[in-house]
Coordinates of C-alpha atoms in Angstrom, one line a residue:
M1 CA 158.4 -179.9 213.5
P2 CA 155.2 -178.5 211.9
D3 CA 155.1 -177.5 208.3
R4 CA 154.4 -173.8 207.9
T5 CA 154.4 -173.9 204.1
S6 CA 152.2 -171.9 201.8
A7 CA 148.6 -172.7 201.2
R8 CA 149.4 -174.1 197.8
T9 CA 151.9 -176.6 199.1
S10 CA 149.6 -177.6 201.9
T11 CA 146.8 -178.1 199.5
V12 CA 148.9 -180.4 197.3
I13 CA 150.0 -182.3 200.2
A14 CA 146.5 -183.2 201.1
I15 CA 143.6 -180.8 199.8
A16 CA 140.9 -191.1 226.5
L17 CA 137.8 -189.2 226.8
L18 CA 138.6 -186.5 229.5
A19 CA 136.3 -184.8 232.0
A20 CA 135.6 -181.2 231.0
T21 CA 133.7 -178.4 232.7
A22 CA 131.5 -176.1 230.8
L23 CA 131.2 -172.4 231.7
G24 CA 129.1 -172.2 234.8
G25 CA 130.1 -175.5 236.3
T26 CA 128.8 -178.2 233.9
P27 CA 129.3 -181.7 235.3
A28 CA 132.0 -183.8 233.7
G29 CA 131.2 -186.0 230.8
R30 CA 130.3 -189.6 231.4
E31 CA 130.3 -192.8 229.4
Q32 CA 127.0 -194.3 228.5
A33 CA 126.3 -198.1 228.6
T34 CA 124.1 -197.7 225.5
P35 CA 125.2 -194.9 223.2
V36 CA 123.7 -194.3 219.7
S37 CA 122.1 -197.2 217.9
A38 CA 124.2 -200.4 218.3
N39 CA 123.3 -201.4 214.7
P40 CA 123.8 -198.4 212.4
E41 CA 123.4 -198.7 208.7
I42 CA 126.6 -198.9 206.6
V43 CA 126.9 -196.4 203.8
R44 CA 129.6 -197.5 201.4
L45 CA 131.5 -195.1 199.2
P46 CA 131.8 -196.0 195.5
P47 CA 134.0 -199.1 194.9
D48 CA 137.7 -198.4 195.1
W49 CA 137.1 -194.8 196.4
Q50 CA 137.8 -193.3 199.8
L51 CA 137.3 -190.0 201.6
S52 CA 139.9 -187.4 200.6
R53 CA 142.7 -187.2 203.2
G54 CA 146.1 -186.1 204.1
P55 CA 149.1 -188.1 205.2
M56 CA 147.3 -189.5 208.3
G57 CA 143.6 -189.2 207.4
P58 CA 140.9 -186.7 206.5
M59 CA 142.0 -183.2 207.5
M60 CA 138.9 -181.1 207.0
T61 CA 135.2 -181.9 207.1
E62 CA 134.6 -184.2 204.1
I63 CA 131.0 -185.3 204.6
A64 CA 127.7 -183.4 204.9
L65 CA 124.1 -184.5 205.1
S66 CA 121.5 -182.5 203.2
P67 CA 119.1 -180.5 205.4
D68 CA 116.3 -183.0 204.8
G69 CA 118.6 -186.0 205.5
R70 CA 117.9 -187.6 202.2
A71 CA 121.3 -187.3 200.6
I72 CA 125.0 -187.1 201.6
A73 CA 127.7 -185.0 200.0
F74 CA 131.3 -186.2 200.3
N75 CA 134.7 -185.7 198.8
A76 CA 136.5 -188.8 197.6
S77 CA 139.2 -190.0 195.3
P78 CA 140.6 -193.4 194.2
D79 CA 143.8 -192.9 196.2
G80 CA 142.5 -190.6 198.9
S81 CA 144.5 -187.6 197.6
M82 CA 142.9 -184.2 197.6
E83 CA 144.1 -183.3 194.1
K84 CA 142.3 -186.3 192.6
G85 CA 139.3 -185.9 194.8
M86 CA 135.8 -184.9 193.5
L87 CA 132.6 -183.9 195.1
H88 CA 130.0 -186.7 195.1
V89 CA 126.3 -186.7 196.2
R90 CA 124.5 -189.9 197.0
P91 CA 120.8 -190.3 197.8
L92 CA 120.6 -192.4 201.0
D93 CA 117.8 -194.6 199.5
R94 CA 120.1 -195.6 196.6
P95 CA 123.6 -197.1 196.4
D96 CA 124.8 -195.0 193.5
A97 CA 126.7 -191.7 193.9
K98 CA 127.0 -188.9 191.4
A99 CA 130.4 -187.2 190.8
F100 CA 130.3 -183.5 189.9
P101 CA 132.8 -182.6 187.1
G102 CA 134.9 -179.6 187.7
T103 CA 135.1 -180.2 191.5
E104 CA 138.6 -181.7 191.5
G105 CA 140.4 -181.0 194.7
A106 CA 137.1 -180.3 196.6
C107 CA 136.8 -180.4 200.3
M108 CA 134.5 -179.1 203.1
P109 CA 131.1 -179.5 201.4
A110 CA 128.3 -177.4 202.9
F111 CA 124.7 -177.4 201.7
S112 CA 122.7 -174.3 201.1
P113 CA 119.7 -173.8 203.5
D114 CA 117.3 -175.0 200.8
G115 CA 119.5 -178.0 199.9
Q116 CA 119.8 -177.1 196.3
W117 CA 123.5 -176.0 196.2
I118 CA 126.7 -177.2 197.8
A119 CA 129.5 -174.8 198.7
F120 CA 133.1 -176.3 198.8
W121 CA 136.7 -175.2 198.7
S122 CA 139.2 -176.2 196.0
Y123 CA 142.5 -174.3 196.0
P124 CA 142.5 -171.3 195.8
K125 CA 138.7 -170.7 195.7
I126 CA 135.5 -171.2 197.5
L127 CA 132.9 -172.4 194.9
K128 CA 129.4 -173.6 194.7
V129 CA 127.7 -176.1 192.4
S130 CA 124.0 -176.8 191.8
L131 CA 122.6 -180.2 192.5
R132 CA 120.8 -179.9 189.2
G133 CA 124.1 -179.9 187.4
G134 CA 126.3 -177.4 185.6
A135 CA 129.8 -176.0 186.1
P136 CA 130.9 -174.9 189.6
V137 CA 130.6 -171.1 190.2
T138 CA 133.3 -169.1 192.0
I139 CA 132.1 -167.5 195.3
S140 CA 135.4 -166.0 196.4
E141 CA 139.2 -166.3 196.4
P142 CA 139.9 -165.6 200.0
G143 CA 143.7 -165.9 200.0
T144 CA 143.6 -168.3 202.9
I145 CA 142.6 -171.9 203.5
P146 CA 139.1 -172.1 204.9
Y147 CA 138.7 -174.1 208.1
G148 CA 135.0 -175.2 207.8
L149 CA 132.2 -173.6 205.7
A150 CA 128.7 -172.7 206.8
W151 CA 126.0 -171.4 204.4
A152 CA 123.9 -168.9 206.4
P153 CA 120.1 -168.2 205.7
D154 CA 121.0 -164.6 204.8
G155 CA 122.8 -165.8 201.7
R156 CA 126.4 -165.5 203.0
V157 CA 129.0 -168.2 203.4
I158 CA 131.0 -168.1 206.6
F159 CA 134.3 -169.8 207.0
G160 CA 137.1 -170.2 209.6
T161 CA 140.8 -169.6 209.2
E162 CA 144.1 -171.2 210.2
S163 CA 145.4 -168.4 212.5
A164 CA 142.8 -165.6 212.5
G165 CA 139.1 -165.0 212.9
L166 CA 135.9 -166.0 211.0
Q167 CA 135.2 -164.4 207.6
R168 CA 132.1 -164.2 205.5
V169 CA 131.4 -163.7 201.9
P170 CA 128.1 -163.4 199.8
A171 CA 127.2 -166.7 198.3
A172 CA 126.5 -164.7 195.1
G173 CA 130.2 -163.8 195.0
G174 CA 132.4 -161.0 196.3
P175 CA 135.4 -160.3 198.6
P176 CA 135.4 -161.7 202.1
E177 CA 135.1 -159.6 205.2
A178 CA 136.3 -160.2 208.7
L179 CA 133.6 -161.4 211.1
T180 CA 135.7 -162.0 214.2
A181 CA 139.2 -161.1 215.5
V182 CA 141.3 -163.4 217.7
D183 CA 142.7 -162.4 221.0
A184 CA 146.3 -163.6 220.7
T185 CA 146.6 -163.7 224.5
R186 CA 144.1 -166.6 224.8
E187 CA 143.4 -168.1 221.4
G188 CA 145.0 -168.9 218.1
S189 CA 142.1 -169.1 215.6
H190 CA 138.3 -169.3 215.0
R191 CA 137.0 -172.1 212.8
L192 CA 134.3 -174.7 212.1
P193 CA 131.3 -172.4 212.0
H194 CA 127.8 -173.9 212.2
M195 CA 124.6 -171.9 212.1
L196 CA 122.0 -171.7 214.9
P197 CA 118.3 -171.5 214.4
G198 CA 117.1 -168.2 213.1
G199 CA 120.4 -167.4 211.4
K200 CA 121.4 -164.6 213.9
A201 CA 124.0 -166.6 215.8
L202 CA 126.4 -169.5 215.2
L203 CA 128.6 -172.0 217.0
M204 CA 132.3 -171.8 216.4
T205 CA 135.5 -173.5 217.6
S206 CA 138.2 -171.5 219.2
M207 CA 141.6 -173.1 219.1
V208 CA 143.9 -172.1 222.0
S209 CA 146.7 -172.8 219.6
P210 CA 146.6 -173.8 215.9
M211 CA 149.2 -176.4 216.7
G212 CA 147.7 -177.4 220.1
N213 CA 144.9 -179.8 221.1
A214 CA 142.9 -177.5 223.4
T215 CA 139.6 -176.3 221.9
R216 CA 136.5 -174.4 223.1
L217 CA 133.0 -174.4 221.7
E218 CA 131.6 -170.9 221.6
W219 CA 128.4 -169.0 220.8
L220 CA 128.7 -165.9 218.5
S221 CA 126.0 -163.3 217.8
L222 CA 126.1 -162.2 214.2
E223 CA 124.3 -159.0 215.2
T224 CA 126.4 -157.8 218.1
A225 CA 129.6 -159.9 217.8
K226 CA 129.2 -160.9 221.4
R227 CA 130.7 -164.3 222.3
K228 CA 130.3 -166.8 225.0
V229 CA 132.2 -170.0 225.8
L230 CA 129.8 -172.8 226.1
V231 CA 131.9 -175.9 226.5
E232 CA 135.7 -176.3 227.2
D233 CA 137.6 -179.1 225.5
A234 CA 135.1 -179.3 222.7
A235 CA 135.2 -178.7 218.9
D236 CA 133.0 -178.8 215.8
G237 CA 129.7 -178.3 217.6
R238 CA 126.1 -178.5 216.3
Y239 CA 122.7 -177.5 217.8
L240 CA 119.9 -180.0 217.7
P241 CA 116.2 -179.1 217.7
T242 CA 115.8 -181.5 220.7
G243 CA 117.6 -178.8 222.8
H244 CA 121.0 -180.3 222.8
L245 CA 124.5 -179.4 221.7
V246 CA 126.7 -182.1 220.1
F247 CA 130.4 -181.7 219.8
V248 CA 133.7 -183.7 219.4
R249 CA 136.0 -184.1 222.3
R250 CA 139.3 -185.9 221.4
G251 CA 137.7 -188.3 219.0
T252 CA 134.5 -188.9 220.9
L253 CA 131.1 -187.5 219.9
M254 CA 129.5 -185.9 223.0
M255 CA 126.2 -184.2 223.9
V256 CA 124.9 -181.8 226.5
P257 CA 121.3 -180.5 227.1
F258 CA 121.3 -176.8 226.2
D259 CA 119.0 -173.8 226.7
L260 CA 119.3 -171.8 223.5
A261 CA 117.5 -168.8 224.9
R262 CA 119.6 -168.5 228.0
L263 CA 122.8 -169.9 226.4
E264 CA 123.1 -172.3 229.4
I265 CA 124.2 -175.9 229.7
R266 CA 121.4 -177.8 231.6
G267 CA 122.9 -181.1 232.4
P268 CA 125.9 -183.4 232.2
A269 CA 127.7 -184.3 229.0
V270 CA 127.2 -187.9 227.7
T271 CA 128.9 -190.0 225.1
L272 CA 127.2 -190.6 221.8
V273 CA 129.9 -192.2 219.6
P274 CA 133.0 -193.4 221.5
R275 CA 135.1 -193.5 218.4
L276 CA 134.7 -190.8 215.8
M277 CA 137.4 -189.6 213.3
Q278 CA 138.7 -186.1 214.2
A279 CA 141.5 -184.1 212.6
L280 CA 143.4 -183.3 215.8
N281 CA 146.9 -184.1 217.3
A282 CA 148.7 -183.4 214.0
H283 CA 152.2 -182.4 213.2
M284 CA 151.1 -180.0 210.4
L285 CA 149.0 -176.9 210.7
I286 CA 146.6 -177.8 207.9
M287 CA 146.0 -181.2 209.4
N288 CA 145.2 -179.9 212.9
S289 CA 141.8 -178.5 212.0
G290 CA 139.8 -180.0 214.8
A291 CA 137.1 -181.1 212.3
G292 CA 135.1 -184.2 213.2
Q293 CA 133.9 -186.5 210.4
Y294 CA 130.2 -186.4 211.1
S295 CA 127.1 -184.6 210.0
V296 CA 123.6 -184.1 211.4
S297 CA 120.4 -183.3 209.4
E298 CA 117.5 -181.2 210.5
S299 CA 115.4 -184.4 210.0
G300 CA 117.3 -186.2 212.8
A301 CA 119.8 -188.3 210.8
L302 CA 123.4 -188.8 212.0
I303 CA 126.2 -190.0 209.8
W304 CA 129.9 -190.4 210.8
A305 CA 133.2 -192.1 210.1
A306 CA 134.6 -194.3 212.8
G307 CA 138.0 -193.6 214.0
S308 CA 139.8 -191.3 216.5
I309 CA 142.1 -188.3 216.6
Y310 CA 145.5 -188.8 214.9
P311 CA 147.4 -191.3 217.2
D312 CA 150.7 -190.6 218.8
R313 CA 153.4 -192.3 216.9
P314 CA 155.9 -194.2 219.1
S315 CA 159.4 -193.1 218.2
Q316 CA 162.1 -195.5 217.0
I317 CA 165.4 -194.3 218.4
Y318 CA 168.8 -196.1 217.8
W319 CA 172.3 -195.9 219.0
V320 CA 174.4 -196.2 215.8
D321 CA 178.1 -196.8 215.8
R322 CA 180.6 -195.6 213.2
K323 CA 180.1 -198.8 211.2
G324 CA 176.4 -198.3 211.0
R325 CA 175.5 -201.0 213.5
A326 CA 172.2 -199.9 215.0
E327 CA 171.0 -200.9 218.5
P328 CA 167.4 -199.9 219.4
W329 CA 167.1 -197.6 222.4
S330 CA 163.8 -198.3 224.0
A331 CA 164.3 -196.2 227.2
L332 CA 161.8 -193.6 226.1
G333 CA 159.1 -196.3 225.8
T334 CA 156.1 -195.4 223.6
R335 CA 156.6 -191.6 223.7
S336 CA 156.3 -189.7 220.5
V337 CA 159.4 -187.4 220.4
G338 CA 161.0 -185.1 217.9
A339 CA 164.6 -183.7 218.2
I340 CA 167.2 -185.5 220.2
R341 CA 170.0 -183.6 221.9
L342 CA 172.6 -185.1 224.3
S343 CA 173.7 -183.0 227.3
P344 CA 177.3 -181.7 227.2
D345 CA 178.4 -184.6 229.5
G346 CA 176.4 -187.2 227.5
G347 CA 174.4 -188.3 230.6
R348 CA 171.0 -186.8 229.6
V349 CA 168.9 -186.5 226.6
A350 CA 166.7 -183.4 225.9
T351 CA 163.9 -183.9 223.4
T352 CA 160.6 -182.5 222.4
A353 CA 157.4 -184.4 223.1
T354 CA 155.3 -184.4 219.9
G355 CA 152.3 -186.4 221.0
F356 CA 149.1 -185.2 222.6
D357 CA 150.9 -183.7 225.6
R358 CA 153.6 -181.5 224.2
G359 CA 156.7 -179.9 225.6
V360 CA 160.4 -180.3 226.3
F361 CA 161.6 -183.0 228.6
V362 CA 164.9 -184.4 229.8
F363 CA 165.7 -188.1 230.2
D364 CA 168.5 -189.1 232.6
I365 CA 170.2 -192.1 231.0
Q366 CA 171.7 -193.6 234.1
R367 CA 168.8 -193.0 236.5
N368 CA 166.2 -193.9 233.9
T369 CA 164.0 -190.9 234.9
V370 CA 162.1 -188.3 233.0
T371 CA 161.7 -184.6 233.9
M372 CA 159.4 -182.2 232.2
S373 CA 161.3 -179.0 231.6
T374 CA 158.3 -177.1 230.3
P375 CA 154.8 -176.9 231.9
V376 CA 152.7 -180.0 231.5
G377 CA 149.8 -179.4 229.1
A378 CA 151.4 -176.4 227.5
Q379 CA 149.7 -175.6 224.2
G380 CA 151.5 -174.9 220.9
W381 CA 154.6 -176.4 219.3
F382 CA 158.1 -176.8 220.6
F383 CA 161.2 -176.8 218.4
P384 CA 164.5 -178.6 219.0
P385 CA 166.1 -177.8 222.3
V386 CA 169.7 -176.6 222.7
W387 CA 171.7 -177.2 225.9
T388 CA 173.6 -174.4 227.5
P389 CA 177.3 -175.4 228.0
D390 CA 176.8 -175.9 231.7
G391 CA 173.9 -178.3 231.2
K392 CA 171.6 -176.3 233.4
R393 CA 169.3 -174.7 230.8
L394 CA 167.6 -175.5 227.5
V395 CA 166.9 -173.0 224.7
F396 CA 164.1 -173.8 222.3
G397 CA 161.7 -172.2 219.9
W398 CA 158.0 -172.2 220.9
F399 CA 154.8 -170.7 219.6
R400 CA 151.2 -170.9 220.8
T401 CA 149.2 -168.3 218.8
T402 CA 151.3 -166.3 216.4
H403 CA 154.8 -167.4 215.5
P404 CA 157.9 -169.1 217.0
N405 CA 160.1 -167.1 219.3
V406 CA 163.1 -168.2 221.3
W407 CA 162.6 -169.2 225.0
W408 CA 164.6 -171.0 227.6
T409 CA 164.0 -172.7 230.9
T410 CA 165.9 -174.8 233.5
A411 CA 166.6 -178.4 232.4
D412 CA 165.5 -179.8 235.8
G413 CA 162.0 -178.3 235.5
T414 CA 162.3 -176.0 238.5
G415 CA 162.2 -172.8 236.6
K416 CA 159.7 -171.0 234.4
M417 CA 159.7 -170.6 230.6
E418 CA 161.2 -167.2 229.8
P419 CA 161.5 -165.5 226.5
L420 CA 164.9 -164.6 225.2
G421 CA 163.5 -162.1 222.7
A422 CA 160.3 -160.7 221.3
S423 CA 160.8 -160.7 217.6
T424 CA 157.9 -160.2 215.2
S425 CA 159.5 -162.8 212.9
D426 CA 159.6 -166.6 213.2
Q427 CA 162.8 -167.5 215.2
R428 CA 164.1 -170.6 216.8
G429 CA 167.4 -171.5 218.6
G430 CA 170.0 -173.5 216.7
A431 CA 173.3 -173.7 218.6
M432 CA 175.4 -172.1 221.3
T433 CA 179.1 -171.4 221.5
R434 CA 180.9 -173.5 224.2
D435 CA 181.5 -170.4 226.3
G436 CA 177.8 -169.6 226.3
K437 CA 178.3 -166.1 225.0
F438 CA 176.5 -166.5 221.6
L439 CA 173.4 -168.2 220.4
A440 CA 172.7 -168.9 216.7
L441 CA 169.1 -168.4 215.6
V442 CA 167.3 -169.4 212.5
Q443 CA 164.8 -166.8 211.4
V444 CA 162.1 -167.9 208.8
G445 CA 160.1 -165.5 206.6
E446 CA 157.8 -166.1 203.7
K447 CA 159.7 -163.6 201.5
T448 CA 163.3 -164.1 202.7
G449 CA 163.4 -167.8 203.3
S450 CA 165.5 -168.6 206.3
D451 CA 168.5 -166.7 207.7
I452 CA 171.0 -167.3 210.5
L453 CA 171.2 -164.6 213.2
I454 CA 173.5 -164.3 216.2
M455 CA 172.2 -163.4 219.7
R456 CA 174.8 -162.0 222.1
M457 CA 173.6 -163.5 225.4
A458 CA 175.0 -160.6 227.6
D459 CA 172.5 -158.1 226.3
R460 CA 170.3 -160.2 223.9
Q461 CA 171.3 -158.1 220.9
V462 CA 170.6 -159.9 217.6
T463 CA 172.6 -159.3 214.4
P464 CA 172.6 -161.1 211.0
F465 CA 175.4 -163.5 210.3
A466 CA 174.4 -165.6 207.2
A467 CA 171.4 -163.7 205.8
T468 CA 171.2 -163.5 202.0
K469 CA 168.7 -164.0 199.3
A470 CA 169.4 -167.7 199.6
S471 CA 168.1 -169.8 202.5
E472 CA 170.5 -170.5 205.4
M473 CA 169.7 -173.0 208.1
F474 CA 171.1 -175.7 210.4
P475 CA 173.7 -173.5 212.2
E476 CA 176.3 -175.5 214.2
F477 CA 179.3 -173.9 216.0
S478 CA 182.6 -175.7 215.9
P479 CA 184.0 -176.9 219.3
D480 CA 186.5 -174.0 219.3
S481 CA 183.7 -171.5 218.4
R482 CA 185.8 -170.2 215.5
W483 CA 183.6 -171.6 212.7
M484 CA 180.0 -172.1 212.0
A485 CA 178.7 -175.0 209.8
Y486 CA 175.4 -174.4 208.1
V487 CA 173.3 -175.3 205.1
S488 CA 172.6 -172.9 202.2
N489 CA 170.9 -173.3 198.9
E490 CA 172.9 -170.5 197.2
S491 CA 174.1 -172.9 194.6
S492 CA 170.5 -173.9 193.8
Q493 CA 170.7 -177.0 196.0
N494 CA 171.3 -177.4 199.7
E495 CA 175.0 -177.8 200.6
V496 CA 177.0 -177.5 203.8
Y497 CA 179.3 -174.5 204.2
L498 CA 181.7 -173.4 206.9
R499 CA 182.0 -169.7 207.8
S500 CA 184.6 -168.1 210.1
F501 CA 183.1 -166.8 213.3
P502 CA 182.5 -164.1 214.4
D503 CA 183.9 -162.1 211.5
G504 CA 182.3 -164.1 208.7
K505 CA 185.1 -163.2 206.3
R506 CA 185.9 -166.7 205.1
T507 CA 183.4 -169.2 203.6
L508 CA 184.2 -172.8 202.5
Q509 CA 181.9 -175.3 200.9
V510 CA 182.4 -178.8 202.3
S511 CA 179.7 -180.9 200.7
D512 CA 179.4 -181.6 197.0
N513 CA 176.2 -183.5 196.2
G514 CA 173.4 -182.0 198.3
A515 CA 173.5 -182.0 202.1
M516 CA 171.5 -181.3 205.3
S517 CA 171.9 -181.0 209.0
P518 CA 175.7 -180.8 209.8
L519 CA 177.1 -182.0 213.1
W520 CA 180.7 -181.4 214.4
G521 CA 182.7 -184.2 215.9
P522 CA 183.6 -183.5 219.6
D523 CA 187.2 -182.6 218.9
G524 CA 186.4 -180.4 215.9
R525 CA 188.4 -182.6 213.5
E526 CA 185.3 -184.1 211.8
L527 CA 182.1 -182.8 210.4
F528 CA 179.1 -185.1 209.6
Y529 CA 176.1 -184.3 207.6
W530 CA 173.1 -186.1 206.0
N531 CA 172.4 -186.3 202.3
V532 CA 169.2 -184.5 201.3
G533 CA 167.2 -187.7 201.7
F534 CA 168.5 -188.3 205.2
T535 CA 169.5 -191.8 204.3
K536 CA 173.3 -191.5 204.2
L537 CA 175.5 -190.0 206.9
M538 CA 178.6 -188.4 205.4
R539 CA 182.0 -187.6 207.0
V540 CA 184.5 -184.9 206.2
E541 CA 187.9 -184.6 207.8
I542 CA 188.7 -181.2 209.2
S543 CA 192.0 -179.5 209.9
P544 CA 190.9 -177.0 212.6
G545 CA 192.2 -173.6 213.5
P546 CA 192.2 -170.2 211.9
N547 CA 193.4 -171.6 208.5
L548 CA 190.8 -174.4 208.6
S549 CA 190.7 -176.8 205.7
A550 CA 188.4 -179.7 204.8
G551 CA 188.9 -183.0 203.1
S552 CA 186.6 -184.8 200.6
P553 CA 183.2 -186.1 201.8
A554 CA 183.0 -189.9 202.4
L555 CA 180.1 -192.2 203.3
L556 CA 180.2 -193.2 207.0
F557 CA 177.1 -195.4 206.9
E558 CA 173.6 -195.6 205.6
F559 CA 170.5 -195.2 207.9
N560 CA 167.0 -194.0 207.3
G561 CA 167.2 -191.0 209.6
Q562 CA 164.4 -188.7 210.7
R563 CA 164.0 -185.8 208.3
S564 CA 164.2 -182.3 209.6
G565 CA 164.0 -178.8 208.5
F566 CA 166.0 -175.7 209.7
L567 CA 167.5 -177.4 212.8
R568 CA 169.4 -180.6 213.7
T569 CA 167.5 -183.4 215.4
F570 CA 170.2 -186.1 216.0
D571 CA 173.4 -186.1 218.1
I572 CA 176.8 -187.7 218.8
T573 CA 178.2 -188.9 222.1
P574 CA 181.0 -186.8 223.8
D575 CA 183.5 -189.5 223.0
G576 CA 182.5 -189.5 219.3
R577 CA 181.9 -193.2 219.1
R578 CA 178.1 -193.4 218.7
F579 CA 175.2 -191.4 217.3
L580 CA 171.7 -191.1 218.7
I581 CA 169.3 -191.1 215.7
Q582 CA 165.6 -191.4 215.3
K583 CA 164.5 -193.5 212.4
Q584 CA 162.3 -192.0 209.8
Q585 CA 158.7 -193.4 210.0
A586 CA 156.2 -192.8 207.2
P587 CA 152.7 -192.0 208.5
V588 CA 150.1 -194.7 208.0
P589 CA 146.9 -193.1 206.7
V590 CA 143.5 -194.6 207.5
P591 CA 141.4 -195.0 204.4
V592 CA 137.7 -194.3 204.9
T593 CA 135.6 -196.4 202.5
E594 CA 132.4 -196.5 204.5
L595 CA 130.3 -194.4 206.9
K596 CA 127.8 -195.2 209.6
L597 CA 124.2 -193.9 209.6
V598 CA 121.4 -193.6 212.0
R599 CA 118.2 -192.2 210.4
K600 CA 116.1 -191.5 213.5
W601 CA 118.9 -190.4 215.7
F602 CA 116.8 -187.9 217.8
D603 CA 115.1 -190.8 219.5
D604 CA 118.6 -191.9 220.9
V605 CA 119.3 -188.3 221.9
K606 CA 116.1 -188.0 224.0
R607 CA 116.8 -191.4 225.6
L608 CA 120.4 -190.7 226.5
S609 CA 119.9 -187.1 227.7
P610 CA 116.4 -186.0 228.7
M611 CA 116.2 -182.2 228.9
A612 CA 116.8 -181.1 232.5
K613 CA 113.9 -179.4 234.1

């Protein structure tokens, strides 16, 4: 599930082609037999350095050509980490690059219109540094992570945001002001601004959902705040003096002829660079910026990093018996999935698709069939599903533009997604009693941590159950619905507790050395949980009933299970003999140590896409 941690944490962590129709009926994009120069120059980074990146690759724009096309600014570090990264500038006619002291943690370089300064972001500030040297100067401390920087001719720096509109701040320093506001009914954020000629308008990227893959390239007037969608399924666009727009579409650099005066597309989209690195299709908000690793100069130079969007990661799922013997389960093929939940009869598996096309789907084990329970192409992020006791419906958390709320739909895909509530807080479903009368929710807040609430399904009334100054998560009802197992950090580390339900009068700690993600055995006489590293599955004997008691924890087996936060993502068969577990996979980042350069790129532009008459 996506990480919604603070800006500080996110910073430390990291500081195909489809047809699309533009507004007004632009023809679909087409592949070109001869895209940009087949023999671009190779621009190598300093030895043993690479572009700054997150767990899977660069997350923000990390390269920028100077307006005259004579130099490139980039952020790099020896290990690719943001915290060790520094801003560098390299003249393109020389192999040596200059590192700028005081720019540690830099990302998103943006040249001033005169090419004498570079703006950048390093947590928690937007700064600028002179190419002549000297210490960086603070422009602003915006209180949010910028998603793209643009230095406007009027002396202001404009930047995008994670889940709001564009903002701007004087390059001389000062507080930021809002420039646009998002319409939560159709979009999640505005980002990646790039100035248009004259400085009175810009291009920006509108994300349908901060955790989705649908993007729009829009025009924005800085004088009237009027907006217009130019190209659907497009991000990180730039205007060329040849009368074209270039943009990134799912890891492909595309171009369309464009009438700037009329704001009209004048011909079909064509492919320029078939494989270009783009920060899209991520599992973390900060990584899903949409930024393409490319830059264009006013002189006609193009530089880029070869690559693609973040690839789907095929899941590794196993049936594991009580002795730890693991048998790979390949029935889901190459799908990238998240949580795994067996139906009450054990014949189906509900899971979340976490690849490019996201949603909740059900796999029938005997029939070997897949049914999408949620609409195909739904944007946003889906949290672990919970079966209703009759096996007919699935409850899940979902968010597109604001925050997760609890929804449900029919498991067979014949129904519509329906909200179970309309909370202004982050909520997701965790477990349901076997009579279907109560649903346990996890509510997450920046100030309160996580709490466990109970929804009475008859009237959808929600009341707190385990809601203290500590963080409570991973709710699981016992088979007789008299107890709830959950995780709390009230003792300064995460441990598993049992609390009587529904009165909550009795609480019992059952783990003793850190614990996550409890799971009841089918008969209620066992409780399983992971250690905090999700490498050891522990077992506790339970004497059920109103006077429940628990034995001492014992190791059942060792397995490198998928880590999860707030909700359980593995399951046990109805007979209690086997577990269905996804194996933890570390992301494999792609180090970028060289870039590709075409100096007289506008010649290719005119050849590939002559302006329509």
